[in-house]
Tab-separated table of C-alpha atoms in Angstrom:
chain	number	residue	atom	x	y	z
E	1	MET	CA	210.003	201.638	332.736
E	2	LYS	CA	209.751	204.410	330.097
E	3	TRP	CA	210.584	202.330	327.149
E	4	VAL	CA	207.617	200.071	328.203
E	5	THR	CA	205.474	202.490	328.950
E	6	VAL	CA	205.822	204.044	325.220
E	7	ILE	CA	205.358	199.946	323.843
E	8	ILE	CA	202.282	199.363	325.485
E	9	GLY	CA	200.998	202.934	324.449
E	10	LEU	CA	201.842	202.280	320.562
E	11	MET	CA	200.054	199.238	320.965
E	12	LEU	CA	197.306	199.776	322.226
E	13	ALA	CA	197.129	202.427	319.671
E	14	GLY	CA	197.032	199.805	316.995
E	15	VAL	CA	200.713	200.102	316.479
E	16	GLY	CA	202.031	196.775	315.608
E	17	LEU	CA	205.575	196.681	316.146
E	18	GLY	CA	207.205	194.429	313.535
E	19	ASP	CA	204.166	193.714	312.346
E	20	GLU	CA	204.465	193.818	308.776
E	21	THR	CA	200.703	192.772	307.781
E	22	SER	CA	200.554	194.857	304.511
E	23	LEU	CA	197.347	197.548	304.202
E	24	TYR	CA	196.111	195.804	301.502
E	25	GLN	CA	195.940	192.453	303.384
E	26	ARG	CA	194.467	194.476	305.991
E	27	LEU	CA	191.858	195.477	303.492
E	28	GLY	CA	190.967	192.144	302.791
E	29	GLY	CA	193.531	192.185	300.323
E	30	GLU	CA	192.070	191.646	296.230
E	31	LYS	CA	188.374	190.467	297.431
E	32	GLY	CA	188.869	193.464	299.922
E	33	VAL	CA	189.576	196.583	297.684
E	34	GLN	CA	187.337	194.948	294.759
E	35	THR	CA	184.772	195.257	297.306
E	36	ILE	CA	185.669	198.641	298.690
E	37	ALA	CA	185.795	200.121	295.040
E	38	GLU	CA	182.300	198.735	294.030
E	39	ARG	CA	180.807	199.969	296.805
E	40	LEU	CA	181.845	203.356	296.787
E	41	ILE	CA	180.973	203.682	293.343
E	42	ASP	CA	177.300	201.868	293.723
E	43	HIS	CA	176.646	204.557	296.881
E	44	SER	CA	178.102	207.372	295.095
E	45	SER	CA	176.440	206.691	292.272
E	46	GLU	CA	173.147	206.862	293.488
E	47	HIS	CA	173.680	209.126	296.615
E	48	PRO	CA	171.818	212.637	295.733
E	49	GLU	CA	174.559	214.783	297.219
E	50	THR	CA	177.350	212.994	294.799
E	51	ARG	CA	175.166	211.184	292.059
E	52	ARG	CA	175.870	214.069	289.965
E	53	SER	CA	179.305	213.832	289.041
E	54	PHE	CA	178.537	210.234	287.635
E	55	ASP	CA	176.264	211.123	285.526
E	56	LYS	CA	178.080	210.073	281.993
E	57	VAL	CA	180.962	207.955	283.423
E	58	ASP	CA	181.215	204.071	283.087
E	59	LEU	CA	180.363	203.104	286.628
E	60	VAL	CA	182.057	199.381	285.649
E	61	LYS	CA	185.086	200.688	284.197
E	62	LEU	CA	185.380	202.834	287.627
E	63	LYS	CA	185.099	200.550	289.881
E	64	GLN	CA	187.707	198.335	289.059
E	65	SER	CA	190.230	201.562	287.929
E	66	LEU	CA	189.280	202.516	291.533
E	67	ALA	CA	190.118	199.312	292.648
E	68	THR	CA	193.469	198.848	290.798
E	69	GLN	CA	194.618	202.333	292.159
E	70	LEU	CA	193.404	201.027	295.918
E	71	CYS	CA	195.378	198.388	295.479
E	72	GLU	CA	198.377	200.382	294.428
E	73	LEU	CA	198.024	202.493	297.202
E	74	SER	CA	197.627	200.192	300.280
E	75	GLU	CA	200.978	198.555	299.134
E	76	GLY	CA	199.150	195.902	296.962
E	77	PRO	CA	200.558	193.624	293.617
E	78	CYS	CA	198.966	196.333	291.608
E	79	ARG	CA	199.847	199.155	289.286
E	80	TYR	CA	197.588	201.891	288.693
E	81	GLN	CA	198.296	202.689	285.006
E	82	GLY	CA	195.176	205.029	284.169
E	83	ASP	CA	195.080	208.758	283.691
E	84	ASP	CA	196.243	211.465	286.647
E	85	MET	CA	193.412	212.482	289.204
E	86	ARG	CA	193.499	216.321	287.647
E	87	ARG	CA	193.269	215.094	284.316
E	88	VAL	CA	190.648	212.573	285.372
E	89	HIS	CA	188.322	214.870	287.395
E	90	LYS	CA	188.954	218.032	285.426
E	91	GLY	CA	186.020	219.748	283.859
E	92	LEU	CA	183.458	217.962	286.271
E	93	GLY	CA	183.205	220.782	288.977
E	94	ILE	CA	183.343	218.553	291.963
E	95	SER	CA	182.928	220.939	295.249
E	96	GLU	CA	184.204	220.614	298.471
E	97	ARG	CA	181.555	219.464	299.625
E	98	GLU	CA	180.874	216.430	297.402
E	99	PHE	CA	184.479	215.298	297.821
E	100	TYR	CA	184.105	214.592	301.784
E	101	ALA	CA	180.645	213.675	301.227
E	102	MET	CA	182.045	210.593	299.407
E	103	VAL	CA	184.442	210.313	301.907
E	104	GLU	CA	182.080	209.987	304.360
E	105	HIS	CA	180.618	207.226	301.941
E	106	LEU	CA	183.932	205.548	301.994
E	107	ARG	CA	183.911	205.925	306.164
E	108	VAL	CA	180.799	204.134	306.320
E	109	ILE	CA	181.613	201.354	304.293
E	110	LEU	CA	184.763	200.433	305.764
E	111	ASP	CA	183.345	200.422	309.110
E	112	ASP	CA	180.373	198.137	307.627
E	113	MET	CA	183.481	196.382	306.673
E	114	ALA	CA	185.300	195.867	310.177
E	115	ILE	CA	188.095	197.403	308.915
E	116	ASP	CA	190.185	198.486	311.751
E	117	THR	CA	190.478	202.556	312.760
E	118	ARG	CA	194.095	202.280	312.077
E	119	SER	CA	194.201	200.562	308.494
E	120	LYS	CA	191.196	203.158	307.582
E	121	ASN	CA	193.360	205.907	308.947
E	122	GLN	CA	196.216	204.707	306.736
E	123	LEU	CA	193.981	205.097	303.592
E	124	LEU	CA	192.179	208.404	304.155
E	125	ALA	CA	195.258	209.678	304.440
E	126	LYS	CA	196.724	208.298	301.378
E	127	LEU	CA	193.571	209.349	299.765
E	128	ALA	CA	193.638	212.431	301.102
E	129	PRO	CA	196.347	214.136	299.159
E	130	MET	CA	194.299	213.756	295.810
E	131	LYS	CA	192.251	216.245	297.381
E	132	LYS	CA	193.853	218.863	295.103
E	133	ASP	CA	193.388	217.167	292.043
E	134	VAL	CA	189.586	216.137	292.179
E	135	VAL	CA	187.871	219.417	293.721
E	136	GLU	CA	187.591	222.396	291.486
């Protein structure tokens, strides 16, 4: 009886037992991660709180690089081969405030795309360790 309660609890929490759908698939595959990357860069590069760090950046290249990185982080078929996050963000002076503003932009985009809570949390958990390499 105790195991039944645990299983039901896991199912209600969105933890599918035997669910082998990758995070990449739940984000919408190639099209989904590309859309996330494009919307995040477009919004963040125009938003007053975050646009400063995008001033001299090739946004087209950045969108593709971010899409590849999201693809790899979410168990997709891509392999990110760009510079590490510390090197990419060195000298940009990104503050915690800017970092968290961009995280909030990402949350809104994922909500707008109807990404489920479990997938949203998994993606954010995979991105969170990068904070130490992005914020100066």
